[in-house]
Coordinates of C-alpha atoms and ligand atoms in Angstrom, one line a residue:
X99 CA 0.0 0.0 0.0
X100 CA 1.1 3.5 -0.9
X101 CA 1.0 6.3 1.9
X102 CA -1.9 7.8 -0.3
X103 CA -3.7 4.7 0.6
X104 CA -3.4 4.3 3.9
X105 CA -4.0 8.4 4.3
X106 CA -7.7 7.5 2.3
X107 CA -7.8 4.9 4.8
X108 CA -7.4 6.9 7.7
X109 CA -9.7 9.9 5.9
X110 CA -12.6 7.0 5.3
X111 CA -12.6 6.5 9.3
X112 CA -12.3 9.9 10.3
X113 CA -15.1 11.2 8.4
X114 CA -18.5 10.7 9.9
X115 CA -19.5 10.8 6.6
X116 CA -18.2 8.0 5.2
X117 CA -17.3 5.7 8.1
X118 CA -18.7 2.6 8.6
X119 CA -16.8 1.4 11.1
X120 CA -17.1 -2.9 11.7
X121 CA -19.6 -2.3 8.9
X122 CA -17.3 -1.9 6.2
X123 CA -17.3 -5.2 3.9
X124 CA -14.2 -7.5 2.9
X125 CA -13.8 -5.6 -0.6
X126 CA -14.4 -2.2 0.8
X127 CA -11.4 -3.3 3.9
X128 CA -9.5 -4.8 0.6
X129 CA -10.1 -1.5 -1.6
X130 CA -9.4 1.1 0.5
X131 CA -6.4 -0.8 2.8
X132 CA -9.0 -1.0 5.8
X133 CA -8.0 -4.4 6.9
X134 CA -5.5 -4.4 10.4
X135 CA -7.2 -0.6 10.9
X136 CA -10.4 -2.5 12.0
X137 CA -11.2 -5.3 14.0
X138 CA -11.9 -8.6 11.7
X139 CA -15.3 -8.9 12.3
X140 CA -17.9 -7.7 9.9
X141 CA -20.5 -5.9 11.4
X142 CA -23.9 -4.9 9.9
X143 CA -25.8 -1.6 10.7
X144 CA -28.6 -3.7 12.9
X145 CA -25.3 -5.0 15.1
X146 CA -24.0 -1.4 15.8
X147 CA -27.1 -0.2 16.7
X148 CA -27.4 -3.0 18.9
X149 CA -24.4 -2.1 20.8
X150 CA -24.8 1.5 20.8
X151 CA -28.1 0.6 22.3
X152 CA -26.7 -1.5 25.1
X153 CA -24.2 1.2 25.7
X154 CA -27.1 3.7 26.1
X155 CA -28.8 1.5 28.4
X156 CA -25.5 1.5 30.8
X157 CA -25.7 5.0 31.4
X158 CA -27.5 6.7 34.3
X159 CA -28.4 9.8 33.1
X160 CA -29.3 11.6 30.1
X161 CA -26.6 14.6 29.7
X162 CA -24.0 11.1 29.8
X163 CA -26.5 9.8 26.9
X164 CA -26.2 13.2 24.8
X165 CA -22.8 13.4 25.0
X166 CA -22.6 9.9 24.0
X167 CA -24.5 10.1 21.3
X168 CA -23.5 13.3 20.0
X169 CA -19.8 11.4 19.7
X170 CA -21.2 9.1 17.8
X171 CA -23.0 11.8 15.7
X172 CA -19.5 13.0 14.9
X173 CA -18.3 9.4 14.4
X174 CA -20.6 8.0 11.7
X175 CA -23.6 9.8 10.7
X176 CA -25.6 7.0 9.1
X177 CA -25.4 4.7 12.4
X178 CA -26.3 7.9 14.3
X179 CA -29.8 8.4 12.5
X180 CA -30.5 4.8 12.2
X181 CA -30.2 4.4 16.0
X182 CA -32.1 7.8 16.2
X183 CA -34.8 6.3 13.3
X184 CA -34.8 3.0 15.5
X185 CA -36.1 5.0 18.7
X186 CA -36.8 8.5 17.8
X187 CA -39.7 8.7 20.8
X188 CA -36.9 7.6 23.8
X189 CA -33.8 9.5 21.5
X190 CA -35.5 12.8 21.0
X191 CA -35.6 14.2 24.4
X192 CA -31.7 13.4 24.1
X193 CA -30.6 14.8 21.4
X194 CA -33.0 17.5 21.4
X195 CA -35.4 19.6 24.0
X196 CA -34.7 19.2 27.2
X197 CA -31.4 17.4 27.3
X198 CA -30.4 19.9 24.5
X199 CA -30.2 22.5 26.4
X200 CA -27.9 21.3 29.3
X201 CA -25.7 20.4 25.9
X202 CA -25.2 24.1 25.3
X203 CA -25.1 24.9 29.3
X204 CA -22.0 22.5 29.2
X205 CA -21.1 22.8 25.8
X206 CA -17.3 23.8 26.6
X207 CA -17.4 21.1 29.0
X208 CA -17.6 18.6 26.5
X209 CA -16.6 19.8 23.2
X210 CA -14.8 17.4 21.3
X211 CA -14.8 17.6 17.7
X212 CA -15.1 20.0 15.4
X213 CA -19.1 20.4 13.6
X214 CA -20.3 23.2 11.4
X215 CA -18.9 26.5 11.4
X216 CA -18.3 29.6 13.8
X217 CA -17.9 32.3 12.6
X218 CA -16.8 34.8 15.1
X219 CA -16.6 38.8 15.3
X220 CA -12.6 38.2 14.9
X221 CA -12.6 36.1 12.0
X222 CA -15.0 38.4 10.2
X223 CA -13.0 39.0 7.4
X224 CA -12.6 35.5 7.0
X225 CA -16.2 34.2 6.6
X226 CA -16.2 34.0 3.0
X227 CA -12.9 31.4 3.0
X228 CA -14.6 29.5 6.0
X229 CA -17.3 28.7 3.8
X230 CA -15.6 28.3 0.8
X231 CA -14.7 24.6 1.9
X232 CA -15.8 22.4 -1.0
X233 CA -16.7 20.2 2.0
X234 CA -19.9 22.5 2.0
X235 CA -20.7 22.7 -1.9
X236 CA -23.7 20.4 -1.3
X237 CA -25.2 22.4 1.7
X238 CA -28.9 22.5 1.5
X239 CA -30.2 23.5 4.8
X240 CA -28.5 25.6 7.2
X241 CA -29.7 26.3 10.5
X242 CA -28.0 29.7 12.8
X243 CA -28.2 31.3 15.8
X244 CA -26.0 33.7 18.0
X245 CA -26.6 31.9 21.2
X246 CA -28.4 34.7 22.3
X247 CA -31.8 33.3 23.7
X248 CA -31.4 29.5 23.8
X249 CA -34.4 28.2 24.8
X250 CA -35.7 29.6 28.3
X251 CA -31.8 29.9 29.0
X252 CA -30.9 32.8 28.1
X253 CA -27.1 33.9 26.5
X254 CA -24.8 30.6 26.1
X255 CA -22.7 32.5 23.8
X256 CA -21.0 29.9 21.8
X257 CA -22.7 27.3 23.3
X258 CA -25.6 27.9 21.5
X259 CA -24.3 26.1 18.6
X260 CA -25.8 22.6 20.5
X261 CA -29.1 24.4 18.9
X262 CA -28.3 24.6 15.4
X263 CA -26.7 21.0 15.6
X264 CA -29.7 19.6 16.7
X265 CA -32.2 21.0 15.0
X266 CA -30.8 19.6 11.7
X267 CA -30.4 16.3 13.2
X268 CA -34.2 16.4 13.5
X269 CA -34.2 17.5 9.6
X270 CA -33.0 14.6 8.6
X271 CA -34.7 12.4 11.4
X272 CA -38.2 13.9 10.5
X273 CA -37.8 15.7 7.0
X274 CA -35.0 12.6 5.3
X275 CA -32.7 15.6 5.1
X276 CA -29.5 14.2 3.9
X277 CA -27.0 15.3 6.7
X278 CA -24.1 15.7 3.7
X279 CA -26.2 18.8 3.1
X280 CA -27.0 20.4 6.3
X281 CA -24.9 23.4 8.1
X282 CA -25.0 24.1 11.7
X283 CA -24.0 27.8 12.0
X284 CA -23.3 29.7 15.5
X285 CA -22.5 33.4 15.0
X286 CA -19.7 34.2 17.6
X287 CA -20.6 37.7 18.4
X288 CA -19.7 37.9 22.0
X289 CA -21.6 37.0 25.4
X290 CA -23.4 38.9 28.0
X291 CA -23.2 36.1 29.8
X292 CA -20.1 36.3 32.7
X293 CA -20.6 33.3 34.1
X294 CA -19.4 31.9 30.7
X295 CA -16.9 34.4 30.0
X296 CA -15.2 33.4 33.3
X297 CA -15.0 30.1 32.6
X298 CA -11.6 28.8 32.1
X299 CA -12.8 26.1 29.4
X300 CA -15.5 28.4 27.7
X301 CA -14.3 27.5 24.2
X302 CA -16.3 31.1 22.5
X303 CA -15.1 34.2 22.2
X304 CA -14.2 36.1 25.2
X305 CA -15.5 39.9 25.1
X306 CA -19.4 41.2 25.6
X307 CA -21.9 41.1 22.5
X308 CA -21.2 43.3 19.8
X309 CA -24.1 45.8 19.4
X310 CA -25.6 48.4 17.0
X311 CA -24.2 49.1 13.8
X312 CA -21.7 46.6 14.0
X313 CA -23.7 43.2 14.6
X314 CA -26.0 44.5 11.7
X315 CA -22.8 45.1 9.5
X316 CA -21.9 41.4 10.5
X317 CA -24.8 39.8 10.1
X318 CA -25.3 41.6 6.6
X319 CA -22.1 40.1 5.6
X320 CA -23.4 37.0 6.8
X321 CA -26.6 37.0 4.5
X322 CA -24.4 38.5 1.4
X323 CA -22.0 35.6 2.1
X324 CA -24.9 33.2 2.0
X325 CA -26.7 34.6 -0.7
X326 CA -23.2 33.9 -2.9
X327 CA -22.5 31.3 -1.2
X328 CA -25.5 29.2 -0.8
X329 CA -28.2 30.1 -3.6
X330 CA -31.5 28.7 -3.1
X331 CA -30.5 27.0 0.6
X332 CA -33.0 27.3 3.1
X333 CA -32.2 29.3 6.6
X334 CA -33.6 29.0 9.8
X335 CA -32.5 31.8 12.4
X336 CA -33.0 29.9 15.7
X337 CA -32.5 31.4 19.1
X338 CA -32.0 35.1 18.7
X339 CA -32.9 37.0 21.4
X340 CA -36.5 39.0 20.8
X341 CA -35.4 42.6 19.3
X342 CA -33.2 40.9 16.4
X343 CA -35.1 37.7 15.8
X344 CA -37.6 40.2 14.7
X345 CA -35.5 42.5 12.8
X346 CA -33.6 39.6 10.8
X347 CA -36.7 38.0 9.6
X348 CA -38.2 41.4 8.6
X349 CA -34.7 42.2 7.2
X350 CA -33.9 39.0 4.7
X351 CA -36.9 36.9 4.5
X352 CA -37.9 38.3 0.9
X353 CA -34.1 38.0 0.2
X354 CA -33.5 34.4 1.5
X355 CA -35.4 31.4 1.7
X356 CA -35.5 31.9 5.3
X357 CA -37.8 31.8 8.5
X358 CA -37.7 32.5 12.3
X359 CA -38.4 29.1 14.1
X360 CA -39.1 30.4 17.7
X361 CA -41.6 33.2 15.8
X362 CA -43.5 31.5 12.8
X363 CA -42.1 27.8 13.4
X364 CA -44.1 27.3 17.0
X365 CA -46.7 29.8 15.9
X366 CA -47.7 27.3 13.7
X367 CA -47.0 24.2 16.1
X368 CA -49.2 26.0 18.7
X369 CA -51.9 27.2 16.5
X370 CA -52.3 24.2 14.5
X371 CA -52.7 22.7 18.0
X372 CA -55.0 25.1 19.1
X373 CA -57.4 24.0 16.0
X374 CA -57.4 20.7 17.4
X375 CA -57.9 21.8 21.0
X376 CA -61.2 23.8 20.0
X377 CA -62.4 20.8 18.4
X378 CA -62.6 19.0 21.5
X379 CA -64.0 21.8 23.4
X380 CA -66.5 22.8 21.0
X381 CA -65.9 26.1 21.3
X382 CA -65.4 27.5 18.0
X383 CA -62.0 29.6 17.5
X384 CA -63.7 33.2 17.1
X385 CA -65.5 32.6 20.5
X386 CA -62.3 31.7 22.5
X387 CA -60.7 34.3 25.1
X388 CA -56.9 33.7 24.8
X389 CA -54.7 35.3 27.2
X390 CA -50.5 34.5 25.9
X391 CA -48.1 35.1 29.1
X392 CA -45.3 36.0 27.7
X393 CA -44.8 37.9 24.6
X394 CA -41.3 37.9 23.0
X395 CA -41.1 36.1 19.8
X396 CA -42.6 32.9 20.8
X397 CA -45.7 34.6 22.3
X398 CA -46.7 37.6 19.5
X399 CA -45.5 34.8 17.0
X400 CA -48.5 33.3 18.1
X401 CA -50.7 35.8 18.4
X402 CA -50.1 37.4 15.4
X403 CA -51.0 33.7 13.4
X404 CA -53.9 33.6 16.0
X405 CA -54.9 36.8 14.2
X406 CA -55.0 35.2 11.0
X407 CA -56.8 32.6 11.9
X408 CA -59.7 34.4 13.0
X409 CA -59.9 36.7 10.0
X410 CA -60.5 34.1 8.0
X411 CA -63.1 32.6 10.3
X412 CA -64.4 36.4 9.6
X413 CA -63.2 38.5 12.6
X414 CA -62.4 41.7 11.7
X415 CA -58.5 42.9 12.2
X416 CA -59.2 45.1 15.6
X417 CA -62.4 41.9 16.7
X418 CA -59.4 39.1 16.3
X419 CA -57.0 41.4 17.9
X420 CA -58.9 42.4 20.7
X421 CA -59.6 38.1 21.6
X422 CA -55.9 38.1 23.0
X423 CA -54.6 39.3 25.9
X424 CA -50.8 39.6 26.3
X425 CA -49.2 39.8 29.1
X426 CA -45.2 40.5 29.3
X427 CA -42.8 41.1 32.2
X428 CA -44.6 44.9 33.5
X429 CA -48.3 42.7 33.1
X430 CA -50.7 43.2 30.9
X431 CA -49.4 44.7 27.9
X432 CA -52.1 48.0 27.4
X433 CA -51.8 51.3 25.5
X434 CA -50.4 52.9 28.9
X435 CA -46.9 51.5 28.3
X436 CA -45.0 54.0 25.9
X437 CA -42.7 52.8 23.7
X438 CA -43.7 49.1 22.9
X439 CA -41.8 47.3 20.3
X440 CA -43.7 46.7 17.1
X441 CA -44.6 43.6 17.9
X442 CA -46.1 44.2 21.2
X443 CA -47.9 47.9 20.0
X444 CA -50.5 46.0 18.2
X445 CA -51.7 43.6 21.3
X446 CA -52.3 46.2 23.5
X447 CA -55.1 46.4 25.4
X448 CA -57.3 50.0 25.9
X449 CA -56.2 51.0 29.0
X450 CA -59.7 51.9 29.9
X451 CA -60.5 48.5 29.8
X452 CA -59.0 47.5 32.9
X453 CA -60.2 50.8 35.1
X454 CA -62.7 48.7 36.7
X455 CA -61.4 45.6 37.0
X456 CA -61.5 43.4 40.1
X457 CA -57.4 43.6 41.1
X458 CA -55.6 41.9 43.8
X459 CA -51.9 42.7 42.6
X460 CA -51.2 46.3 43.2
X461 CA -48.6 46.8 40.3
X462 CA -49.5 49.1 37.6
X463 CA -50.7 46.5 35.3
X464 CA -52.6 43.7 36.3
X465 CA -50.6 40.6 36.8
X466 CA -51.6 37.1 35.2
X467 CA -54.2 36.3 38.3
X468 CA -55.7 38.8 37.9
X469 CA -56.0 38.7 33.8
X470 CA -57.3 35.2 34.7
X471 CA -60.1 36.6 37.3
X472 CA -61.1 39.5 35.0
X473 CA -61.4 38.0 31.4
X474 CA -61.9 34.4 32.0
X475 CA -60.0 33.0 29.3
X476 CA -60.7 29.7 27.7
X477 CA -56.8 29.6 26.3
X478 CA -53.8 30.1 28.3
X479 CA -50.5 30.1 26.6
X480 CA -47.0 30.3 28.6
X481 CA -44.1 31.1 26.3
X482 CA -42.3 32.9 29.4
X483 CA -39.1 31.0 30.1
X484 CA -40.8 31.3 34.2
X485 CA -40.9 28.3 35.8
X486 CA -44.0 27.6 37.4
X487 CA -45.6 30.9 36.2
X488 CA -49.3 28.8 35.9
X489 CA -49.3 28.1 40.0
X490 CA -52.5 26.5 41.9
X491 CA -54.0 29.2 42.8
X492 CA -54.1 30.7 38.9
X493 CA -55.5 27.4 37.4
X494 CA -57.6 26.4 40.1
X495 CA -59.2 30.4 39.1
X496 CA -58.8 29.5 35.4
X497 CA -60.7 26.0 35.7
X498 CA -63.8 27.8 37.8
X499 CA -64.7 29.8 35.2
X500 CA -64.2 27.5 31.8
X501 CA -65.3 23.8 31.3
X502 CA -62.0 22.7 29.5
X503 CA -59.8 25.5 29.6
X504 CA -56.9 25.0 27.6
X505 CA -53.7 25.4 29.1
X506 CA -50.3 25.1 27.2
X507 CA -47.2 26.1 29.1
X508 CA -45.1 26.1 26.1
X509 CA -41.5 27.2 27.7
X510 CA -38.4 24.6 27.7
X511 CA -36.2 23.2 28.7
X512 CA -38.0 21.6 31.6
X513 CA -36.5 23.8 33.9
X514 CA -38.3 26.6 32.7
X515 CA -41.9 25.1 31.7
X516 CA -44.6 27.7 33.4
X517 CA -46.2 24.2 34.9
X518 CA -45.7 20.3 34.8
X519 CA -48.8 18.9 33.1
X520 CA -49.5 16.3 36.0
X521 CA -50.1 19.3 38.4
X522 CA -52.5 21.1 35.6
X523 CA -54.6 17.8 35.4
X524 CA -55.1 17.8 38.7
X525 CA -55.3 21.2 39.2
X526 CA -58.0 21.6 36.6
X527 CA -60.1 18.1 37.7
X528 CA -59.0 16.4 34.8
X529 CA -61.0 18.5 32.2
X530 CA -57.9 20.8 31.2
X531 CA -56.9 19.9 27.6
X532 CA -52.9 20.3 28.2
X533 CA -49.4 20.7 26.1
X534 CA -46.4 21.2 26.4
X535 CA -43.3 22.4 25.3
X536 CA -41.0 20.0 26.3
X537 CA -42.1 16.2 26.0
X538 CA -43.0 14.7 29.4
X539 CA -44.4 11.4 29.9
X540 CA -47.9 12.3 30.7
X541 CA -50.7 9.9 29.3
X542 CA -52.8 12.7 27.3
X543 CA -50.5 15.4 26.8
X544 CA -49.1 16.6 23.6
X545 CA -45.7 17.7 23.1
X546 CA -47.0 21.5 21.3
X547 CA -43.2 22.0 20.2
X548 CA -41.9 23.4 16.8
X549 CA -40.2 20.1 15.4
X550 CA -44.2 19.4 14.7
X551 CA -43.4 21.8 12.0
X552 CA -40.1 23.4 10.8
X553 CA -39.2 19.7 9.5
X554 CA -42.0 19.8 7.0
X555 CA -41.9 23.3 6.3
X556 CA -38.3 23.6 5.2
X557 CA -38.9 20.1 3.5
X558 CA -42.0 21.8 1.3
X559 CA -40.0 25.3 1.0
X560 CA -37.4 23.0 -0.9
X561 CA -39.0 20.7 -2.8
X562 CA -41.0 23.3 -4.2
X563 CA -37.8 25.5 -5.5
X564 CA -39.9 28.7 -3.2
X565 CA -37.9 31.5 -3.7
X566 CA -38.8 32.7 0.1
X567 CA -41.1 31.5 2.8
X568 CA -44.7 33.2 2.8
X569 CA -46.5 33.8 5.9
X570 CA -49.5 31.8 3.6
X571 CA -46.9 28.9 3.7
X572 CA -47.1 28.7 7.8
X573 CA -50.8 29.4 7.9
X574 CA -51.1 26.1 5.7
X575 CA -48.9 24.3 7.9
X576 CA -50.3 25.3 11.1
X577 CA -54.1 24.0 9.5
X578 CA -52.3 20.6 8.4
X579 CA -50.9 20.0 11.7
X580 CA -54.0 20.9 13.3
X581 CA -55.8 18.5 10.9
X582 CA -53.6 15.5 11.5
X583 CA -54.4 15.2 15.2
X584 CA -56.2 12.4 16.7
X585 CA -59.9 12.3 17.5
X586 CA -58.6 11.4 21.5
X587 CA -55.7 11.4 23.8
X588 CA -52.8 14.1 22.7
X589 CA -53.9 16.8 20.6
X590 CA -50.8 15.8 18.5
X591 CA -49.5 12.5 16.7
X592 CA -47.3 11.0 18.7
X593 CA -43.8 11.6 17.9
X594 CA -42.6 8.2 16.3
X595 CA -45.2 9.6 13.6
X596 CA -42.7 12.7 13.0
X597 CA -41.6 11.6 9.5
X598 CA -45.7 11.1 7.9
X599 CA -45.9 14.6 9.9
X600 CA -43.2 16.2 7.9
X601 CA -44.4 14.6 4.8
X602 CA -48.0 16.0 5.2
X603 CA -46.7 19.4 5.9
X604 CA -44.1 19.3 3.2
X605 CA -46.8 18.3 0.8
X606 CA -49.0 21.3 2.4
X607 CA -46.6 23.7 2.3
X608 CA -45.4 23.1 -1.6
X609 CA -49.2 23.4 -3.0
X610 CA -49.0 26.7 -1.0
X611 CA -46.2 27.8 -2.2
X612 CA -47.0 27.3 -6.1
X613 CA -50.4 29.5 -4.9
X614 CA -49.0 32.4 -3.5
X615 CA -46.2 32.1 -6.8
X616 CA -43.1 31.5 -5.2
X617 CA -42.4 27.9 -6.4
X618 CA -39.8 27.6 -9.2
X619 CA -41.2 23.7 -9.6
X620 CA -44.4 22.7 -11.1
X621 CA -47.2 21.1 -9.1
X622 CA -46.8 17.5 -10.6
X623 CA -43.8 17.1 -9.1
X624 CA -44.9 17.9 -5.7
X625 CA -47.1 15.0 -4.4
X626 CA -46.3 13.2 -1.2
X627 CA -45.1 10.5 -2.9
X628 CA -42.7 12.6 -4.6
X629 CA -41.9 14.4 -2.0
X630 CA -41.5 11.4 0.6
X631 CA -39.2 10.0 -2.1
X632 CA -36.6 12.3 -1.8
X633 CA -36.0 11.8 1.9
X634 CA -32.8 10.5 2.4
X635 CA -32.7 6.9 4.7
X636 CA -30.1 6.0 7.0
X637 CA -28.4 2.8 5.7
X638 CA -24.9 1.7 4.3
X639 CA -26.2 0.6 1.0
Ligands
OAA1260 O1 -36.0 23.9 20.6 C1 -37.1 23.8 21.1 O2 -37.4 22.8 21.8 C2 -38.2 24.7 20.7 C3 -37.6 26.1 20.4 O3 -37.3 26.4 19.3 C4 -37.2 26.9 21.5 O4 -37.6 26.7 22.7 O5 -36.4 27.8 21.3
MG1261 MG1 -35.7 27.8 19.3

């Protein structure tokens, strides 16, 4: 053997891509000088994931099992998604919400090896070269964040980038997204937060967030590089904090094939959900009294899809408006407040409104209790990041006045979920129709959490060749979703169901986009079964 052979030897094993491991056969060992640099054995795909799964089973807690299989990830990416395929309902809460986010909490901790790209304030004149590896020429999908706002956690600066990588492990999980053509991006801008900063073995950047006019000069050199770069790839912008989650999307989505997961992606998860929650409760949507506690991007996400909704049920913009109540960090969110930011300034409430209202907080805006005691909502949506923000005492005064309220404390990871589901069953006698934003094992509650959709959605987007994402595109989604849930038990399918899921919203999404003329593919070659046959399968073959 020549050194060139035993360097594509060692370059076969090395990358995730094209490793095998035990699996490789006798020709493949004979071809590429394998032999001696594995054991003799020949292995097949069902026997790895046999003792990856054994190896799971060892371990005592989840984080252990994340790391683990995140290694494995960054060993051999086929064995990774067939183990994940084999039991995505047990493997999901690993390699995504909650366990995720304790990932990027500890993300310096463990880092080992080297996924996706940073590209940090410091190397900004270098972003075009970083990309320019022809490892990236097939990228299709590319998830990014600045670590800003992961999950109910706040600033993980660099950390963040356990978002982006596994968000695009559920793209090929649930959406057959070949994981040769995904990017996991984390935008090294800086962090706010000191406790990482201080941190001997924080592996990002180590200054405070770069502001202003310089982060939007970055991040339009970001887009421009992209545009060049990546034409016709689909974005995601995942956890950025509130301000510029809503300023990016408003910014590039007509000049990228791009959308805000935490704004449109749940809005759709949770009103698709909602569909299927006033179907059981018989209440139709336009006579429902929503009150959303919390009101950053998740939260007027919502509400402005909510809004939607209701016009076409044939509310008038200020009637479907005025069904929400939205309550942020000073309270109720009312024309009072002065300087609201856009998103807010249409949910306000007349101030007037609340004048004679029956108060027991003394603040200058009435707290969630008391929105509870005073409207009598039939909805109640936490996308807060506060722990235990739905106490007793507020659903015991939610489930006197409503039959089957409807009570989704959206917020993950666990740690930050406004209420466990097993407290509001019991604390609405059983009748509460409950979700959830992270996945708990509660017989009857649905997990309401975006992978219901952003799969699908960015499936559809490129199947159809869309040149961007319409907000008639996640309207559609949000009506499928709500039309694939069960008749009983979770609002939702369950999750081992993900990939028919992403299918059907794929398939919903593409006939939208040709409709609202931003399809570059004709409709014949958008059916499900076209579309279901592009999703890439994990196996050696
Ligand atoms: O990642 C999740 O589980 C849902 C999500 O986008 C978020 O909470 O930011
Ligand atoms: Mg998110």
């Amino acid at each position: 053997m020549t050194a060139a052979c035993h360097r594509v030897a060692r370059s076969l094993l090395a990358d995730p891509l094209t490793n095998k491991g035990t699996a490789f056969t006798d020709e493949e060992r004979t071809a590429n000088g394998l032999h001696g640099l594995l054991p003799p054995h020949i292995g097949t795909l069902e026997s790895q994931i046999a003792r990856r799964r054994l190896a799971l089973a060892g371990m005592s807690d989840d984080f252990q099992r994340y790391v683990f299989l995140r290694d494995l990830q960054d060993t051999n990416e086929v064995l990774f998604h067939a183990l994940v395929q084999s039991d995505l309902e047990g493997l999901l809460p690993i390699i995504y919400t909650p366990t995720v986010g304790e990932g990027c909490q500890r993300f310096s901790e463990v880092w080992r090896k080297p996924r996706g790209v940073f590209l940090s304030w410091p190397n900004r004149e270098r972003m075009a070269d970083i990309l320019a590896d022809p490892r990236f020429d097939r990228v299709k999908v590319i998830v990014v964040s600045d670590g800003e706002r992961i999950l109910g956690l706040g600033d993980q600066g660099a950390g963040g980038m356990g978002i982006p990588i596994g968000k695009l492990a559920l793209y090929t999980a649930c959406a057959g997204i070949n994981p040769a053509q995904v990017l996991p991006i984390l935008l090294d801008v800086g962090t706010d937060n000191q406790e990482r900063r201080e941190d001997p073995l924080y592996v990002g950047w180590r200054a405070p967030r770069v502001r202003g006019a310089d982060y939007d000069a970055f991040l339009e050199d970001f887009v421009s590089t992209i545009e060049r770069r990546f034409p016709g790839a689909l974005l995601q912008w995942e956890d950025f904090s509130g301000k510029n989650a809503f300023d990016l999307l408003a910014r590039y989505r007509h000049r990228l094939l791009s959308f805000n997961d935490d704004i449109q992606g749940t809005a759709a998860t949770a009103a698709g959900t909602l569909l299927a929650a006033v179907r059981r409760t018989g209440i139709p949507l336009a006579q429902n009294r929503f009150v959303i506690f919390g009101f950053g991007a998740a939260g007027s996400g919502i509400a402005e899809l909510l809004v939607r909704m209701l016009r076409a049920e044939g509310d008038d913009e200020q009637t479907a408006r005025r069904r929400i109540w939205a309550i942020d960090q000073q309270g109720l969110i009312t024309d009072a407040l002065s300087d609201l930011p856009p998103q807010q300034a249409p949910f306000a409430r007349p101030a007037a409104e609340t004048a004679n209202w029956t108060r027991s907080n003394t603040g200058a805006f009435p707290a969630l209790y008391d929105t509870i005691v005073n409207v009598q909502p039939t909805v109640l949506i936490g996308t807060s990041g506060q722990k235990n923000a739905f106490d007793a005492p507020t659903i015991h005064r939610l489930a006197q006045d409503c039959a089957m309220p409807v009570v989704f404390p959206l917020s993950n990871p666990r740690s930050r979920a406004e209420a466990e589901p097993e407290d509001l069953i019991a604390w609405t006698g059983g009748r509460g129709i409950i979700g959830t934003g992270s996945p708990f094992a509660v017989p009857g509650v649905a997990q309401v959490n975006n992978v219901y959709v952003f799969p699908g959605v960015g499936l559809g987007a490129l199947a159809s060749g869309a040149r961007e994402v319409t907000n008639a595109m996640f309207l559609a989604a949000a009506r499928g979703l709500g039309e694939l849930a069960p008749s009983d038990g979770p609002l939702l399918p369950p999750v081992t169901a993900l990939r028919e899921v992403a299918v059907r919203i794929a398939t919903i999404v593409a006939e939208q986009a040709v409709l609202d003329g931003v399809a570059t593919r004709p409709p014949a070659a958008l059916t499900a079964e076209k579309i279901a046959g592009m999703m890439w399968h994990p196996s050696y073959a």
